[in-house]
PDB file of C-alpha atoms in Angstrom:
ATOM      1  CA  GLY A   1      -0.077  -0.044  -0.048  1.00 53.00           C
ATOM      2  CA  ALA A   2       1.146   3.476  -0.255  1.00 80.00           C
ATOM      3  CA  GLY A   3       3.008   5.350   2.178  1.00 93.00           C
ATOM      4  CA  VAL A   4       3.085   8.514   3.381  1.00 96.00           C
ATOM      5  CA  SER A   5       3.350  11.252   0.488  1.00 96.00           C
ATOM      6  CA  GLN A   6       5.067  15.042   0.922  1.00 97.00           C
ATOM      7  CA  SER A   7       5.026  17.284  -2.006  1.00 97.00           C
ATOM      8  CA  PRO A   8       6.822  19.111  -2.804  1.00 97.00           C
ATOM      9  CA  SER A   9      10.272  17.066  -2.701  1.00 96.00           C
ATOM     10  CA  ASN A  10      12.227  20.239  -2.820  1.00 97.00           C
ATOM     11  CA  LYS A  11      11.103  23.730  -2.391  1.00 98.00           C
ATOM     12  CA  VAL A  12      13.391  26.937  -2.839  1.00 98.00           C
ATOM     13  CA  THR A  13      11.938  30.305  -1.990  1.00 98.00           C
ATOM     14  CA  GLU A  14      13.116  33.861  -1.439  1.00 97.00           C
ATOM     15  CA  LYS A  15      13.007  35.392   1.828  1.00 97.00           C
ATOM     16  CA  GLY A  16       9.610  36.941   2.934  1.00 98.00           C
ATOM     17  CA  LYS A  17       7.558  34.692   0.573  1.00 98.00           C
ATOM     18  CA  ASP A  18       4.843  32.384   1.770  1.00 98.00           C
ATOM     19  CA  VAL A  19       5.199  28.009   0.985  1.00 98.00           C
ATOM     20  CA  GLU A  20       3.128  25.577   1.461  1.00 98.00           C
ATOM     21  CA  LEU A  21       4.105  21.873   2.422  1.00 98.00           C
ATOM     22  CA  ARG A  22       1.475  18.908   1.698  1.00 98.00           C
ATOM     23  CA  CYS A  23       1.332  15.446   3.342  1.00 97.00           C
ATOM     24  CA  ASP A  24      -0.650  12.689   2.295  1.00 96.00           C
ATOM     25  CA  PRO A  25      -1.023  10.421   5.197  1.00 95.00           C
ATOM     26  CA  ILE A  26      -1.500   6.370   5.005  1.00 94.00           C
ATOM     27  CA  SER A  27      -5.264   5.972   4.439  1.00 91.00           C
ATOM     28  CA  GLY A  28      -6.793   5.225   7.847  1.00 88.00           C
ATOM     29  CA  HIS A  29      -4.409   6.590  10.076  1.00 89.00           C
ATOM     30  CA  THR A  30      -5.890   9.211  12.574  1.00 87.00           C
ATOM     31  CA  ALA A  31      -2.487  10.816  14.023  1.00 90.00           C
ATOM     32  CA  LEU A  32      -0.800  13.065  11.747  1.00 93.00           C
ATOM     33  CA  TYR A  33       2.592  14.725  12.648  1.00 94.00           C
ATOM     34  CA  TRP A  34       4.837  17.393  11.371  1.00 96.00           C
ATOM     35  CA  TYR A  35       8.364  17.690  12.448  1.00 96.00           C
ATOM     36  CA  ARG A  36      11.481  19.859  11.364  1.00 96.00           C
ATOM     37  CA  GLN A  37      14.893  18.595  10.856  1.00 93.00           C
ATOM     38  CA  SER A  38      17.552  20.973  10.359  1.00 88.00           C
ATOM     39  CA  LEU A  39      20.769  19.500   8.565  1.00 80.00           C
ATOM     40  CA  GLY A  40      22.664  17.058  10.989  1.00 73.00           C
ATOM     41  CA  GLN A  41      20.138  17.753  13.854  1.00 77.00           C
ATOM     42  CA  GLY A  42      17.595  15.642  15.298  1.00 83.00           C
ATOM     43  CA  LEU A  43      13.647  15.827  14.523  1.00 90.00           C
ATOM     44  CA  GLU A  44      12.015  18.793  16.012  1.00 91.00           C
ATOM     45  CA  PHE A  45       8.120  18.226  17.167  1.00 92.00           C
ATOM     46  CA  LEU A  46       5.716  20.973  15.588  1.00 95.00           C
ATOM     47  CA  ILE A  47       2.177  20.287  15.594  1.00 94.00           C
ATOM     48  CA  TYR A  48       0.003  16.934  16.175  1.00 91.00           C
ATOM     49  CA  PHE A  49      -3.265  16.231  14.988  1.00 91.00           C
ATOM     50  CA  GLN A  50      -5.599  13.583  16.385  1.00 87.00           C
ATOM     51  CA  GLY A  51      -8.871  12.891  14.997  1.00 83.00           C
ATOM     52  CA  ASN A  52     -11.267  15.344  15.501  1.00 82.00           C
ATOM     53  CA  SER A  53      -9.264  16.850  18.638  1.00 84.00           C
ATOM     54  CA  ALA A  54      -7.842  20.442  18.970  1.00 86.00           C
ATOM     55  CA  PRO A  55      -4.163  19.868  17.682  1.00 90.00           C
ATOM     56  CA  ASP A  56      -1.342  19.783  19.473  1.00 89.00           C
ATOM     57  CA  LYS A  57       0.430  22.936  18.458  1.00 92.00           C
ATOM     58  CA  SER A  58       2.964  23.416  21.088  1.00 90.00           C
ATOM     59  CA  GLY A  59       5.773  23.130  18.872  1.00 92.00           C
ATOM     60  CA  LEU A  60       5.645  26.025  16.342  1.00 95.00           C
ATOM     61  CA  PRO A  61       8.390  28.191  16.543  1.00 95.00           C
ATOM     62  CA  SER A  62       6.426  31.489  15.913  1.00 95.00           C
ATOM     63  CA  ASP A  63       3.052  32.212  14.573  1.00 96.00           C
ATOM     64  CA  ARG A  64       4.378  32.560  11.192  1.00 98.00           C
ATOM     65  CA  PHE A  65       3.934  28.971  11.155  1.00 98.00           C
ATOM     66  CA  SER A  66       0.151  27.207  10.744  1.00 97.00           C
ATOM     67  CA  ALA A  67      -1.068  23.649   9.860  1.00 97.00           C
ATOM     68  CA  GLU A  68      -4.620  22.564   8.637  1.00 95.00           C
ATOM     69  CA  ARG A  69      -5.689  19.319   8.476  1.00 94.00           C
ATOM     70  CA  THR A  70      -8.560  18.831   6.483  1.00 85.00           C
ATOM     71  CA  GLY A  71     -11.364  16.167   6.407  1.00 82.00           C
ATOM     72  CA  GLY A  72      -9.268  13.930   8.756  1.00 78.00           C
ATOM     73  CA  SER A  73      -6.597  13.215   5.675  1.00 90.00           C
ATOM     74  CA  VAL A  74      -4.821  15.586   4.179  1.00 95.00           C
ATOM     75  CA  SER A  75      -2.549  18.394   5.609  1.00 97.00           C
ATOM     76  CA  THR A  76      -1.029  21.630   4.766  1.00 97.00           C
ATOM     77  CA  LEU A  77       1.721  23.258   6.740  1.00 98.00           C
ATOM     78  CA  THR A  78       1.830  26.923   5.799  1.00 98.00           C
ATOM     79  CA  ILE A  79       5.057  29.103   6.194  1.00 98.00           C
ATOM     80  CA  GLN A  80       3.911  32.698   6.145  1.00 98.00           C
ATOM     81  CA  ARG A  81       6.960  35.587   5.466  1.00 98.00           C
ATOM     82  CA  THR A  82       9.710  32.769   5.346  1.00 98.00           C
ATOM     83  CA  GLN A  83      13.348  33.212   7.168  1.00 97.00           C
ATOM     84  CA  GLN A  84      16.390  31.638   6.096  1.00 96.00           C
ATOM     85  CA  GLU A  85      16.096  30.327   9.549  1.00 95.00           C
ATOM     86  CA  ASP A  86      13.263  27.993   8.094  1.00 97.00           C
ATOM     87  CA  SER A  87      15.209  26.380   5.855  1.00 97.00           C
ATOM     88  CA  ALA A  88      15.296  22.681   6.844  1.00 96.00           C
ATOM     89  CA  VAL A  89      13.519  18.983   5.996  1.00 96.00           C
ATOM     90  CA  TYR A  90       9.970  19.354   7.043  1.00 98.00           C
ATOM     91  CA  LEU A  91       8.795  15.675   7.948  1.00 97.00           C
ATOM     92  CA  CYS A  92       5.461  14.433   8.202  1.00 97.00           C
ATOM     93  CA  ALA A  93       4.431  11.252   9.635  1.00 95.00           C
ATOM     94  CA  SER A  94       1.231   9.479  10.437  1.00 93.00           C
ATOM     95  CA  SER A  95       0.023   6.590  12.653  1.00 89.00           C
ATOM     96  CA  PHE A  96      -2.903   4.756  14.002  1.00 82.00           C
ATOM     97  CA  PHE A  97      -3.940   6.140  17.587  1.00 70.00           C
ATOM     98  CA  GLY A  98      -3.927   3.243  20.385  1.00 65.00           C
ATOM     99  CA  THR A  99      -2.179   0.263  20.101  1.00 59.00           C
ATOM    100  CA  ARG A 100       1.250   1.077  18.503  1.00 61.00           C
ATOM    101  CA  SER A 101       0.817   4.674  18.266  1.00 63.00           C
ATOM    102  CA  GLU A 102       4.533   5.539  18.907  1.00 74.00           C
ATOM    103  CA  LYS A 103       5.174   3.693  15.596  1.00 86.00           C
ATOM    104  CA  LEU A 104       5.253   6.512  13.107  1.00 90.00           C
ATOM    105  CA  PHE A 105       5.135   6.247   9.465  1.00 93.00           C
ATOM    106  CA  PHE A 106       7.114   8.981   7.887  1.00 96.00           C
ATOM    107  CA  GLY A 107       7.203  10.399   4.414  1.00 96.00           C
ATOM    108  CA  SER A 108      10.697  11.402   2.983  1.00 95.00           C
ATOM    109  CA  GLY A 109      10.142  15.080   3.426  1.00 96.00           C
ATOM    110  CA  THR A 110       9.865  18.289   1.999  1.00 97.00           C
ATOM    111  CA  GLN A 111      13.416  20.206   1.713  1.00 97.00           C
ATOM    112  CA  LEU A 112      12.976  23.798   2.116  1.00 98.00           C
ATOM    113  CA  SER A 113      15.607  26.286   1.247  1.00 97.00           C
ATOM    114  CA  VAL A 114      15.047  29.930   1.800  1.00 97.00           C
ATOM    115  CA  LEU A 115      17.446  32.481  -0.163  1.00 96.00           C
TER     116      LEU A 115
ATOM    117  CA  GLY B   1      13.351  20.362  30.466  1.00 37.00           C
ATOM    118  CA  GLU B   2      12.487  17.111  28.996  1.00 40.00           C
ATOM    119  CA  SER B   3      15.412  15.776  26.890  1.00 48.00           C
ATOM    120  CA  VAL B   4      16.650  13.130  24.809  1.00 58.00           C
ATOM    121  CA  GLY B   5      20.222  12.620  23.739  1.00 53.00           C
ATOM    122  CA  LEU B   6      22.771  10.245  22.497  1.00 43.00           C
ATOM    123  CA  HIS B   7      26.472  10.065  23.584  1.00 45.00           C
ATOM    124  CA  LEU B   8      27.974   9.391  20.677  1.00 45.00           C
ATOM    125  CA  PRO B   9      27.489  11.399  17.460  1.00 84.00           C
ATOM    126  CA  THR B  10      29.501   9.044  15.034  1.00 90.00           C
ATOM    127  CA  LEU B  11      30.162   4.813  15.416  1.00 93.00           C
ATOM    128  CA  SER B  12      32.173   3.480  13.239  1.00 95.00           C
ATOM    129  CA  VAL B  13      32.417  -0.330  12.909  1.00 96.00           C
ATOM    130  CA  GLN B  14      33.304  -2.996  10.679  1.00 97.00           C
ATOM    131  CA  GLU B  15      31.047  -5.260   9.025  1.00 97.00           C
ATOM    132  CA  GLY B  16      29.996  -8.220  10.664  1.00 96.00           C
ATOM    133  CA  ASP B  17      30.838  -6.996  14.045  1.00 97.00           C
ATOM    134  CA  ASN B  18      28.313  -6.144  16.771  1.00 97.00           C
ATOM    135  CA  SER B  19      27.060  -1.778  17.241  1.00 97.00           C
ATOM    136  CA  ILE B  20      25.978  -0.473  20.267  1.00 96.00           C
ATOM    137  CA  ILE B  21      24.153   2.798  19.731  1.00 96.00           C
ATOM    138  CA  ASN B  22      23.702   4.487  23.104  1.00 93.00           C
ATOM    139  CA  CYS B  23      21.232   6.971  24.319  1.00 92.00           C
ATOM    140  CA  ALA B  24      20.241   9.047  27.471  1.00 90.00           C
ATOM    141  CA  TYR B  25      16.703  10.354  28.640  1.00 87.00           C
ATOM    142  CA  SER B  26      15.476  12.695  31.136  1.00 80.00           C
ATOM    143  CA  ASN B  27      11.524  11.979  31.206  1.00 79.00           C
ATOM    144  CA  SER B  28      10.949   9.191  33.403  1.00 79.00           C
ATOM    145  CA  ALA B  29       7.278   9.446  32.565  1.00 82.00           C
ATOM    146  CA  SER B  30       7.685   7.993  29.338  1.00 84.00           C
ATOM    147  CA  ASP B  31       5.632   5.162  28.197  1.00 84.00           C
ATOM    148  CA  TYR B  32       7.159   3.858  24.950  1.00 88.00           C
ATOM    149  CA  PHE B  33      11.192   4.165  24.066  1.00 93.00           C
ATOM    150  CA  ILE B  34      11.695   3.913  20.391  1.00 93.00           C
ATOM    151  CA  TRP B  35      14.674   2.948  18.081  1.00 95.00           C
ATOM    152  CA  TYR B  36      14.265   4.778  14.590  1.00 96.00           C
ATOM    153  CA  LYS B  37      16.910   4.577  11.130  1.00 96.00           C
ATOM    154  CA  GLN B  38      17.020   6.720   8.930  1.00 94.00           C
ATOM    155  CA  GLU B  39      18.966   6.526   5.751  1.00 94.00           C
ATOM    156  CA  SER B  40      20.120   9.576   3.445  1.00 90.00           C
ATOM    157  CA  GLY B  41      17.168  11.128   1.698  1.00 88.00           C
ATOM    158  CA  LYS B  42      14.870   9.033   3.640  1.00 92.00           C
ATOM    159  CA  GLY B  43      12.277   9.579   6.505  1.00 93.00           C
ATOM    160  CA  PRO B  44      13.001   7.816   9.991  1.00 94.00           C
ATOM    161  CA  GLN B  45      11.845   4.344   9.594  1.00 95.00           C
ATOM    162  CA  PHE B  46      10.532   2.570  12.869  1.00 94.00           C
ATOM    163  CA  ILE B  47      12.760  -0.320  14.138  1.00 95.00           C
ATOM    164  CA  ILE B  48      12.043  -1.718  17.603  1.00 95.00           C
ATOM    165  CA  ASP B  49      10.401  -0.082  20.506  1.00 93.00           C
ATOM    166  CA  ILE B  50      10.033  -0.785  24.310  1.00 94.00           C
ATOM    167  CA  ARG B  51       7.499  -0.493  26.746  1.00 92.00           C
ATOM    168  CA  SER B  52       8.781   1.280  29.994  1.00 91.00           C
ATOM    169  CA  ASN B  53       7.888  -1.486  32.168  1.00 93.00           C
ATOM    170  CA  MET B  54      10.710  -3.966  30.392  1.00 95.00           C
ATOM    171  CA  ASP B  55      14.265  -3.944  30.505  1.00 95.00           C
ATOM    172  CA  LYS B  56      15.282  -5.951  27.220  1.00 97.00           C
ATOM    173  CA  ARG B  57      13.266  -6.291  24.006  1.00 97.00           C
ATOM    174  CA  GLN B  58      14.533  -8.506  20.887  1.00 96.00           C
ATOM    175  CA  GLY B  59      13.792  -8.064  17.099  1.00 94.00           C
ATOM    176  CA  GLN B  60      15.694  -9.514  14.216  1.00 93.00           C
ATOM    177  CA  ARG B  61      19.250  -8.868  14.814  1.00 96.00           C
ATOM    178  CA  VAL B  62      18.430  -5.819  16.976  1.00 97.00           C
ATOM    179  CA  THR B  63      17.868  -5.524  20.736  1.00 97.00           C
ATOM    180  CA  VAL B  64      17.147  -2.553  22.657  1.00 97.00           C
ATOM    181  CA  LEU B  65      17.937  -2.366  26.126  1.00 97.00           C
ATOM    182  CA  LEU B  66      16.364   0.055  28.872  1.00 96.00           C
ATOM    183  CA  ASN B  67      17.701   0.782  32.280  1.00 94.00           C
ATOM    184  CA  LYS B  68      15.664   2.817  34.289  1.00 91.00           C
ATOM    185  CA  THR B  69      17.688   3.542  37.197  1.00 91.00           C
ATOM    186  CA  VAL B  70      20.397   5.332  35.333  1.00 92.00           C
ATOM    187  CA  LYS B  71      17.828   6.731  32.516  1.00 91.00           C
ATOM    188  CA  HIS B  72      19.727   4.754  29.639  1.00 93.00           C
ATOM    189  CA  LEU B  73      18.692   2.799  26.042  1.00 95.00           C
ATOM    190  CA  SER B  74      20.802   1.103  23.609  1.00 97.00           C
ATOM    191  CA  LEU B  75      20.278  -0.668  20.745  1.00 97.00           C
ATOM    192  CA  GLN B  76      22.372  -3.439  19.673  1.00 98.00           C
ATOM    193  CA  ILE B  77      22.568  -4.443  15.878  1.00 98.00           C
ATOM    194  CA  ALA B  78      24.342  -8.085  15.193  1.00 97.00           C
ATOM    195  CA  ALA B  79      26.407  -8.506  12.483  1.00 97.00           C
ATOM    196  CA  THR B  80      26.411  -5.107  10.905  1.00 97.00           C
ATOM    197  CA  GLN B  81      26.095  -5.036   7.482  1.00 96.00           C
ATOM    198  CA  PRO B  82      26.485  -2.342   4.890  1.00 96.00           C
ATOM    199  CA  GLY B  83      22.732  -1.529   4.688  1.00 96.00           C
ATOM    200  CA  ASP B  84      22.629  -0.920   8.582  1.00 97.00           C
ATOM    201  CA  SER B  85      25.081   2.541   7.624  1.00 96.00           C
ATOM    202  CA  ALA B  86      22.272   5.098   8.663  1.00 96.00           C
ATOM    203  CA  VAL B  87      21.529   7.566  11.367  1.00 94.00           C
ATOM    204  CA  TYR B  88      19.899   5.931  14.686  1.00 96.00           C
ATOM    205  CA  PHE B  89      17.677   8.500  16.427  1.00 94.00           C
ATOM    206  CA  CYS B  90      16.436   7.117  19.991  1.00 93.00           C
ATOM    207  CA  ALA B  91      12.671   8.905  20.755  1.00 92.00           C
ATOM    208  CA  GLU B  92      10.357   8.916  23.620  1.00 90.00           C
ATOM    209  CA  ASN B  93       6.703   8.500  23.984  1.00 85.00           C
ATOM    210  CA  ARG B  94       4.164   9.565  26.501  1.00 75.00           C
ATOM    211  CA  VAL B  95       0.581   9.190  26.396  1.00 68.00           C
ATOM    212  CA  THR B  96      -1.623  11.605  27.679  1.00 64.00           C
ATOM    213  CA  GLY B  97      -5.035  12.508  27.303  1.00 59.00           C
ATOM    214  CA  GLY B  98      -4.531  14.693  24.276  1.00 58.00           C
ATOM    215  CA  GLY B  99      -2.546  12.042  22.637  1.00 63.00           C
ATOM    216  CA  ASN B 100       0.866  11.374  22.100  1.00 70.00           C
ATOM    217  CA  LYS B 101       4.155  13.346  21.202  1.00 75.00           C
ATOM    218  CA  LEU B 102       7.403  11.399  20.383  1.00 84.00           C
ATOM    219  CA  THR B 103      10.527  13.462  21.336  1.00 86.00           C
ATOM    220  CA  PHE B 104      13.394  12.618  19.226  1.00 89.00           C
ATOM    221  CA  GLY B 105      17.144  12.937  20.155  1.00 86.00           C
ATOM    222  CA  THR B 106      20.086  14.060  18.003  1.00 83.00           C
ATOM    223  CA  GLY B 107      20.982  11.044  16.376  1.00 90.00           C
ATOM    224  CA  THR B 108      24.153   8.836  15.699  1.00 92.00           C
ATOM    225  CA  GLN B 109      25.540   8.321  12.317  1.00 93.00           C
ATOM    226  CA  LEU B 110      26.453   4.553  12.303  1.00 96.00           C
ATOM    227  CA  LYS B 111      28.968   3.807   9.570  1.00 95.00           C
ATOM    228  CA  VAL B 112      29.902   0.656   8.529  1.00 96.00           C
ATOM    229  CA  GLU B 113      33.061  -0.347   6.994  1.00 93.00           C
ATOM    230  CA  LEU B 114      34.025  -3.161   4.821  1.00 88.00           C
TER     231      LEU B 114
END
């Protein structure tokens, strides 16, 4: 079956522009996560969606970052007025909620470069 | 604050040898500890996990050990192969009323030498 799909795989933008990153989770997965990974670094939690519950936004670094999950499936991460420090790989993951919910399935990420 | 970290940023081993990757954690309330493997250009991939009430769990060629006394987690890979070359992350998961949030460590680069 299909895994987690992210698009675009690479995005180059100019400082100050807005960008949208898309994530298609595995069908049937109720939990969806966004993480950010800077070069040579670990994964930084950004936001977590679970079913119809209010998302956990505690990891969003500033109000320039926002995310939506429509219909409990596809998610979009939006970064407004991008800055050079936003350059990173943005990873999306999904999982079942409940048994083995710690087993996340990751996409290959979107490499964002802000010039 | 809460943190999950690794002792060694880079580990080089000879093909066929056993590898041990270590991780320290600080949050005693975590329910699960997990190891992920990330190959170049790909997202992390689940390897194995262990519940907080266990001290050892074995998978195929991998064993995870949990020492809650010293808050230490390790991943042992038997007969390391070139395909094991990757960055390995430990992570901790805590189930709350709001759901799950995995906290990842910095990662260890495993290099397998032929």
